[in-house]
PDB file of C-alpha atoms in Angstrom:
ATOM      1  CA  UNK H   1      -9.788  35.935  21.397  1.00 45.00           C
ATOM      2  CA  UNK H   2     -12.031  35.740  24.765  1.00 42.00           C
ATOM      3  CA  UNK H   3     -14.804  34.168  22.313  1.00 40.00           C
ATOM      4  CA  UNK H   4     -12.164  31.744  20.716  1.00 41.00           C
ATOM      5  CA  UNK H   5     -11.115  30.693  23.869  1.00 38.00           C
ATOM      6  CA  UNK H   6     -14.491  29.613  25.248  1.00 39.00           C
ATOM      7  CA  UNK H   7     -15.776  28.131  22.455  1.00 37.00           C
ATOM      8  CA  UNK H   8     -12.441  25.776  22.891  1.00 41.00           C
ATOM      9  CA  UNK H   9     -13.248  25.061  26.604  1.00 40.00           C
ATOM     10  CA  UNK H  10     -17.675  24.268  25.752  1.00 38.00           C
ATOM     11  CA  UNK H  11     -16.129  21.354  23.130  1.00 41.00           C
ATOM     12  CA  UNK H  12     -13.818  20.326  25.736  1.00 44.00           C
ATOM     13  CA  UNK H  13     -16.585  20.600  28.389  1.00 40.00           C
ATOM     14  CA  UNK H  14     -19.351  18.411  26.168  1.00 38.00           C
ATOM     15  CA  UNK H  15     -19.386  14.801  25.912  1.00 42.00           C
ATOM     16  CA  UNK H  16     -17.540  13.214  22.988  1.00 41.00           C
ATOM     17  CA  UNK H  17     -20.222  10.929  20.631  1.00 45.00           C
ATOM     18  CA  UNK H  18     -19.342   7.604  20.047  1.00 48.00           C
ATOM     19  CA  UNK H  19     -19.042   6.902  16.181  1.00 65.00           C
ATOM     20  CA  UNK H  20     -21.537   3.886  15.256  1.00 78.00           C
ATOM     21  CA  UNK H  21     -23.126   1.382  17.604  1.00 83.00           C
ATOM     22  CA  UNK H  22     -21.794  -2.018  19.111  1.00 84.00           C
ATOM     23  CA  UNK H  23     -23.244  -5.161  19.112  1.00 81.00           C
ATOM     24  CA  UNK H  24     -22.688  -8.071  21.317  1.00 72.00           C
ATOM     25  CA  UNK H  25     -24.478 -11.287  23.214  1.00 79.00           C
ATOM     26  CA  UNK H  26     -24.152 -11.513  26.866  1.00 74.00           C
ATOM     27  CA  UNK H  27     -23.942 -14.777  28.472  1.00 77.00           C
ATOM     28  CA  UNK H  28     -27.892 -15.453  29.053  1.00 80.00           C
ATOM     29  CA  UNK H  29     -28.514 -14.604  25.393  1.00 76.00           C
ATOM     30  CA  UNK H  30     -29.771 -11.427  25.768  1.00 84.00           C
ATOM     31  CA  UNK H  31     -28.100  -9.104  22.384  1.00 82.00           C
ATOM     32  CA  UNK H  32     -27.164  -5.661  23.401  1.00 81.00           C
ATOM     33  CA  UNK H  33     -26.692  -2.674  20.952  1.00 78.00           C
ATOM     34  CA  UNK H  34     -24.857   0.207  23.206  1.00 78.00           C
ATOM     35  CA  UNK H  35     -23.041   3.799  21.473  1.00 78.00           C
ATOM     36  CA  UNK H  36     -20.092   2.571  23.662  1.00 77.00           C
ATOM     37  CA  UNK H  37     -18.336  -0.944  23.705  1.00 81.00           C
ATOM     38  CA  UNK H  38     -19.079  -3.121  26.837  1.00 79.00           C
ATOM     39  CA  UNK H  39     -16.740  -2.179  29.733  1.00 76.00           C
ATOM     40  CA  UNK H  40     -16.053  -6.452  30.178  1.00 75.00           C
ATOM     41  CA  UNK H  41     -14.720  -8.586  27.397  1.00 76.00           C
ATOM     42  CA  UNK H  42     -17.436 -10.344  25.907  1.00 73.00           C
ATOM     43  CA  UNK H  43     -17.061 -14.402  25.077  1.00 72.00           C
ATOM     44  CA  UNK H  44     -18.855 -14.215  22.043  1.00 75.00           C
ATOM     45  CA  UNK H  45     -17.007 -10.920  20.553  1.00 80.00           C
ATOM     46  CA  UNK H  46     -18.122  -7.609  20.265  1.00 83.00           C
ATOM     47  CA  UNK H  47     -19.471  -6.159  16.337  1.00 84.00           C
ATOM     48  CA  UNK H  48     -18.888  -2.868  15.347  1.00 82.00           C
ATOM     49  CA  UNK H  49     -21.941  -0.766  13.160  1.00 76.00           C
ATOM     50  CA  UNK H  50     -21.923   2.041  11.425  1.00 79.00           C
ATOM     51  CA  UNK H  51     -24.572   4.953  12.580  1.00 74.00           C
ATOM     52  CA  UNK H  52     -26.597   3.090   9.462  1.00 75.00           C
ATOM     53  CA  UNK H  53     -26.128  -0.166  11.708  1.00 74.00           C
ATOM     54  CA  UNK H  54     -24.489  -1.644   8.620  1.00 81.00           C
ATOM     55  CA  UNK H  55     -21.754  -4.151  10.021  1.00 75.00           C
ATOM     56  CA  UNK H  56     -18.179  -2.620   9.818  1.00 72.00           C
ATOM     57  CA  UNK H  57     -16.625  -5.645  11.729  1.00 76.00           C
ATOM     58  CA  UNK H  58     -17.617  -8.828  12.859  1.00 77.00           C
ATOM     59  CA  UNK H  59     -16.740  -9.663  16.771  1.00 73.00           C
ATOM     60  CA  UNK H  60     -14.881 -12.767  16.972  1.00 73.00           C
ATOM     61  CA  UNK H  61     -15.858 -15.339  20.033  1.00 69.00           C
ATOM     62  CA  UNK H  62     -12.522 -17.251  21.407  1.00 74.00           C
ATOM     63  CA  UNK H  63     -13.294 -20.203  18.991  1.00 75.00           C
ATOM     64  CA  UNK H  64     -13.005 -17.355  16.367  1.00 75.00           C
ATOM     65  CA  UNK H  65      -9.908 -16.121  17.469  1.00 76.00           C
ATOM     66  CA  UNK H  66      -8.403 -19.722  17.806  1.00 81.00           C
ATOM     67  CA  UNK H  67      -9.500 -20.205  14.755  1.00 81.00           C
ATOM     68  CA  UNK H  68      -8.282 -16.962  13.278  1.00 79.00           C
ATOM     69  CA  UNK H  69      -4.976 -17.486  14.598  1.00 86.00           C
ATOM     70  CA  UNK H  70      -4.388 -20.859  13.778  1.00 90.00           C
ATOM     71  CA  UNK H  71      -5.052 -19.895  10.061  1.00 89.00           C
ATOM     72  CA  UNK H  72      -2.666 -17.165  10.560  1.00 93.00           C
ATOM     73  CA  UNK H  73       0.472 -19.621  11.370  1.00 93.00           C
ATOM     74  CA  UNK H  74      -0.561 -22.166   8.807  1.00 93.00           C
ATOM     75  CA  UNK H  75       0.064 -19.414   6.464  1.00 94.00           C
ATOM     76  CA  UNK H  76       2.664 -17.669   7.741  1.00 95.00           C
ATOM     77  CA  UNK H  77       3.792 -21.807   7.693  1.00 95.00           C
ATOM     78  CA  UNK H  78       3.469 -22.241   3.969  1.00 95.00           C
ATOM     79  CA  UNK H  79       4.703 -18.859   2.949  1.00 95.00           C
ATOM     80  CA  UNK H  80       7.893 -20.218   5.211  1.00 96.00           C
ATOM     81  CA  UNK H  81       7.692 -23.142   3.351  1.00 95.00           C
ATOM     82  CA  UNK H  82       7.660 -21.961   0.207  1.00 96.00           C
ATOM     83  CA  UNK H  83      10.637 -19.340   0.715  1.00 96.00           C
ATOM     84  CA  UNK H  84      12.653 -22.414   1.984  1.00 96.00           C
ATOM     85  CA  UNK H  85      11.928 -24.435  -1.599  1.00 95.00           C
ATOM     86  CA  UNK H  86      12.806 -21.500  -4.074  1.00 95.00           C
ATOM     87  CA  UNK H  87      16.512 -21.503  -1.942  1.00 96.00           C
ATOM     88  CA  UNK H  88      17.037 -24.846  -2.327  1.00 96.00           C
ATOM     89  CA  UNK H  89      15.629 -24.736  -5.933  1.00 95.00           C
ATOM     90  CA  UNK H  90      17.773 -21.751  -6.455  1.00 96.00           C
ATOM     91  CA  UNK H  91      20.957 -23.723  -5.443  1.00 96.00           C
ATOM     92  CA  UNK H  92      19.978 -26.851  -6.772  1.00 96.00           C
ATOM     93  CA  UNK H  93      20.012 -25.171 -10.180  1.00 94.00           C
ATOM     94  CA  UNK H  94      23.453 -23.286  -8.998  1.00 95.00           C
ATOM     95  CA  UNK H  95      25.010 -26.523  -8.172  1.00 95.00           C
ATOM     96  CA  UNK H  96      23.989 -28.818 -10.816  1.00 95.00           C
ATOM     97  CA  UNK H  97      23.904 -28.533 -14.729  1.00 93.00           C
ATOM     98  CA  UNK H  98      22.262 -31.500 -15.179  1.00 94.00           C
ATOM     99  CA  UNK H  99      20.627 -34.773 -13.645  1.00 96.00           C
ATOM    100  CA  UNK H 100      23.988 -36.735 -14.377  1.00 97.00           C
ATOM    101  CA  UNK H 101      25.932 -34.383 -12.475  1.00 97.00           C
ATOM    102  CA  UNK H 102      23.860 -35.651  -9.584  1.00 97.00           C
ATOM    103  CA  UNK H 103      24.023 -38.575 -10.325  1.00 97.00           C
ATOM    104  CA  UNK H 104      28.309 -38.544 -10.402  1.00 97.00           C
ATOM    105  CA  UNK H 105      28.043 -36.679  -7.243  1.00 97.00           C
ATOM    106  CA  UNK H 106      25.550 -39.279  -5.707  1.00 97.00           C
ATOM    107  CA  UNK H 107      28.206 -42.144  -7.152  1.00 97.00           C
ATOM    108  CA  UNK H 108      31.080 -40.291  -5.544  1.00 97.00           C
ATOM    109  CA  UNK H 109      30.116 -39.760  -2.334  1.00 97.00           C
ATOM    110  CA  UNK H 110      28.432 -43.594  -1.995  1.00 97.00           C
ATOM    111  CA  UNK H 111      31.708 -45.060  -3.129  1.00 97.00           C
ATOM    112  CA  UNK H 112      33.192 -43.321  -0.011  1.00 96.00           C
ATOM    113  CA  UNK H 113      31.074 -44.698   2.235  1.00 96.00           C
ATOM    114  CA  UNK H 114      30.852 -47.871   1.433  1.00 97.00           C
ATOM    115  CA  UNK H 115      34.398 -48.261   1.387  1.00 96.00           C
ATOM    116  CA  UNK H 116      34.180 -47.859   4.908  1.00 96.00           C
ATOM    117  CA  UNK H 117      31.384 -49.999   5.311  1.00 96.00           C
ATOM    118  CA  UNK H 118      33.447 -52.578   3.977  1.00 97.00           C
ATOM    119  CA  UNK H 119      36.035 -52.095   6.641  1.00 97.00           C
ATOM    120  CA  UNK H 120      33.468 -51.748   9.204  1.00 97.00           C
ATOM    121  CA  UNK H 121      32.083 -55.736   8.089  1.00 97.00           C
ATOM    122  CA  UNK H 122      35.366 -56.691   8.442  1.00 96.00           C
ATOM    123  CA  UNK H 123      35.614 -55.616  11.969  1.00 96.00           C
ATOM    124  CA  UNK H 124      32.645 -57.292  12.637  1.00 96.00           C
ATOM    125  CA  UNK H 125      33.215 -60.458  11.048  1.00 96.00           C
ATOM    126  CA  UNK H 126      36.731 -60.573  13.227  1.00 95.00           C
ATOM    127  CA  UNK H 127      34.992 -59.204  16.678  1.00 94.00           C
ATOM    128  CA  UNK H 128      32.140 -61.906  16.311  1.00 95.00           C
ATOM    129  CA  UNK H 129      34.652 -64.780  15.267  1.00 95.00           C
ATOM    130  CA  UNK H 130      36.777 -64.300  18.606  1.00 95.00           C
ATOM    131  CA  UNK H 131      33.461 -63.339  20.496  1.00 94.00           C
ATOM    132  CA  UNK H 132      32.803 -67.074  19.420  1.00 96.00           C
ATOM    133  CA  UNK H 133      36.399 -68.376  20.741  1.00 95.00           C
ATOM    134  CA  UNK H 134      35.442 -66.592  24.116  1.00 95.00           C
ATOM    135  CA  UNK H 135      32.343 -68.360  24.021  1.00 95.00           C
ATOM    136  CA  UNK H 136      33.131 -71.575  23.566  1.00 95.00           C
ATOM    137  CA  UNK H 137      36.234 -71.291  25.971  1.00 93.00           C
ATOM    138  CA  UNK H 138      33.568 -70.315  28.600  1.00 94.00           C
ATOM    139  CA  UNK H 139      30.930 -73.195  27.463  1.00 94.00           C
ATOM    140  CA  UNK H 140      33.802 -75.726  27.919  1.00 93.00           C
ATOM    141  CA  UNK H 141      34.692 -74.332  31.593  1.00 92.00           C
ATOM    142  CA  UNK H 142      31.338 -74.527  32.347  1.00 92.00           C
ATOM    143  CA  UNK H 143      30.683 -77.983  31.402  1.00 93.00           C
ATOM    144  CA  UNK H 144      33.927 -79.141  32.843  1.00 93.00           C
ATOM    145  CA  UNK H 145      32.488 -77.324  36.067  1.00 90.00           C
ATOM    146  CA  UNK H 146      35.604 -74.759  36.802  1.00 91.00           C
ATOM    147  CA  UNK H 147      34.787 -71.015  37.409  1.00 92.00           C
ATOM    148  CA  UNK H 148      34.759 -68.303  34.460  1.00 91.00           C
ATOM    149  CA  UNK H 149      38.003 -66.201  35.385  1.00 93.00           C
ATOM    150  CA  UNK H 150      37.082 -62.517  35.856  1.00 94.00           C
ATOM    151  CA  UNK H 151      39.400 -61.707  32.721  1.00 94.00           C
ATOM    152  CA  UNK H 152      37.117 -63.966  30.494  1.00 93.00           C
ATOM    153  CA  UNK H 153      34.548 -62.243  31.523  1.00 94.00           C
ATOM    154  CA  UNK H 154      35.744 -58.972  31.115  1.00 95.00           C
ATOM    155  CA  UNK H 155      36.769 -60.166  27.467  1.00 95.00           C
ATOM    156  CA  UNK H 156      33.372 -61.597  26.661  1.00 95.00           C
ATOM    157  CA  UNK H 157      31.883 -58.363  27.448  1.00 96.00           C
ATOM    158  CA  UNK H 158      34.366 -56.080  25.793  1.00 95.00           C
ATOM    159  CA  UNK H 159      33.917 -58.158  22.404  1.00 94.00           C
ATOM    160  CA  UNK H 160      30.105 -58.112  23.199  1.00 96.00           C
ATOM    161  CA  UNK H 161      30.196 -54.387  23.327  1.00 96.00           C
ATOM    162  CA  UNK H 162      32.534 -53.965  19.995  1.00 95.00           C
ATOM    163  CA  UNK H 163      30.326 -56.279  18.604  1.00 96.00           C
ATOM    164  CA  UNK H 164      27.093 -54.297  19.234  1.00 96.00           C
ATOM    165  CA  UNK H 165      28.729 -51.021  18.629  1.00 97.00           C
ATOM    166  CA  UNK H 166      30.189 -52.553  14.862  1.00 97.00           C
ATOM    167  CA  UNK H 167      26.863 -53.262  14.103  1.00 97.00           C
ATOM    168  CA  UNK H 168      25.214 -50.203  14.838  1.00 97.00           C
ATOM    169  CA  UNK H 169      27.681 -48.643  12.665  1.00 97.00           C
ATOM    170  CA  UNK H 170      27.430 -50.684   9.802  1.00 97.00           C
ATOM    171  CA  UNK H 171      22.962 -50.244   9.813  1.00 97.00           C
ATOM    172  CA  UNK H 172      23.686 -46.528  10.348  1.00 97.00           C
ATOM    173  CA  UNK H 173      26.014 -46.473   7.208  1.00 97.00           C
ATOM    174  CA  UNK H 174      23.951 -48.561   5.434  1.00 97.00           C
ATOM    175  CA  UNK H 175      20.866 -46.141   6.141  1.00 97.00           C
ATOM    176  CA  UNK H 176      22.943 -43.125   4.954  1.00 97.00           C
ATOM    177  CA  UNK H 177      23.761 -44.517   1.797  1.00 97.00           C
ATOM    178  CA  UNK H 178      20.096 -45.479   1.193  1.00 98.00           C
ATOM    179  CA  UNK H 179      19.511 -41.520   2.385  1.00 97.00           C
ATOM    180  CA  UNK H 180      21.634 -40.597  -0.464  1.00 97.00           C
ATOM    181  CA  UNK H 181      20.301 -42.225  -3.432  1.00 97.00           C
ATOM    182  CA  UNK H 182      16.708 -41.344  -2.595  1.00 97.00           C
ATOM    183  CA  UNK H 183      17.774 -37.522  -2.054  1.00 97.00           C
ATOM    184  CA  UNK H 184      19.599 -37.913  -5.053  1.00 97.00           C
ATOM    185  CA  UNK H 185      16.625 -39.600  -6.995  1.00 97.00           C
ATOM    186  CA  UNK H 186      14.372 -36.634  -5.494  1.00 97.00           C
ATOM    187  CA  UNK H 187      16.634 -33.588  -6.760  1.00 97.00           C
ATOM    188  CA  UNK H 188      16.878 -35.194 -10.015  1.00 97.00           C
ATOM    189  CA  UNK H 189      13.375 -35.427 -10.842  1.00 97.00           C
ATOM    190  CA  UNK H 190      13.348 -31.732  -9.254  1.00 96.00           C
ATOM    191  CA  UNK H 191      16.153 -30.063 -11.081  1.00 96.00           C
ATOM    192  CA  UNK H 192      14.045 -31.947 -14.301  1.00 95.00           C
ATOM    193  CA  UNK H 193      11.187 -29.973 -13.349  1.00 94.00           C
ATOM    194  CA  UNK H 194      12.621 -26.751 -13.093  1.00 94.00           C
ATOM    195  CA  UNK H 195      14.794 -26.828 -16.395  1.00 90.00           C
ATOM    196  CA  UNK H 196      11.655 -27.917 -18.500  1.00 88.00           C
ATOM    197  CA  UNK H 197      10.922 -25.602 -21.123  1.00 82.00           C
ATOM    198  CA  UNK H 198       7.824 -23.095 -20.149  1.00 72.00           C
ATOM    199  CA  UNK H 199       4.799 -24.133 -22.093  1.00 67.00           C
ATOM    200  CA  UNK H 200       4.035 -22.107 -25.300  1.00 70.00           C
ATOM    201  CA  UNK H 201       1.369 -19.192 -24.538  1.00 63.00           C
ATOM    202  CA  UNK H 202      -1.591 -20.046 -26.495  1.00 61.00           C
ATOM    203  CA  UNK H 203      -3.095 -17.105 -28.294  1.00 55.00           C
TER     204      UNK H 203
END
């Protein structure tokens, strides 16, 4: 037992060997090989050998490591990309029997809106035709040299800002419908894709 025991205490006692060599470059150039790693971080990486001084791992500088971990989110990037496509292709082919059920879907909801675009032109058509009275109701007090009331002005502006406002409304409805037919043009020639027969194996 004695004899166990100090035989324990003389591995304990003796200096652990390092496993392989490391390699590195220090900042003047000068390459170092060393049992141990370098007690500093090194710019240009530190290399691991094997006792055979066979390279077990490259060290990687801190363009490597940029570089390494750049590569390492445009992956992670596409595999996030491609996840997101097979759900949408997966409901896409849930929703959707065919390309003309898109297409009477794409019909529908268009109808809708341009229903209210309809009723948005004829706002605008009214708001600019009295935003015209106002103006020429002002042009003639002008040249006739009498003062603009305050409550002409306030209407001028008020018609001015329904005005502006009907017409934003009318190019952002016009945009969505345009949004529509070219999503709708884009999952038909997608849901085409994925319901084409698979190619016959060739033998």
């Amino acid at each position: 037992m004695r004899y166990h025991l100090a035989l324990l205490l003389l591995a304990c006692a003796l200096p652990v060997q390092a496993e392989g060599l490391y390699k590195w470059t220090d900042e003047r150039g000068v390459v170092h090989y060393s049992d141990y790693p370098p007690p500093t971080e090194q710019k240009s990486g530190v290399s691991k050998l094997n006792k055979e001084g066979i390279l077990l791992r490259k060290g990687e500088s801190e363009a490597d490591k940029r570089a390494h971990e750049a590569e390492l989110v445009r992956k992670k990037q596409e595999q996030e990309q491609r996840a997101e496509q097979l759900r949408y292709d997966r409901a896409l082919q849930e929703r959707y029997r065919s390309t003309a059920d898109i297409a009477a879907e794409r019909d529908k909801q268009i109808k809708l809106l341009q229903t209210g675009l309809r009723t948005l032109e004829s706002q605008l058509r009214m708001a600019s035709a009295q935003l015209n009275d106002l103006n020429n109701e002002a042009n003639k007090l002008r040249q006739s040299g009498k003062t603009i009331s305050d409550g002409l002005r306030s209407q001028l502006a008020e018609k001015q800002r329904l005005q502006n406002e009907t017409t934003a409304l009318i190019q952002s409805r016009r945009a969505e419908i345009e949004r529509l037919r070219v999503k709708a043009a884009q999952d038909m020639l997608r849901l085409q894709e994925l319901n084409k027969p698979a190619a016959p194996a060739s033998h």
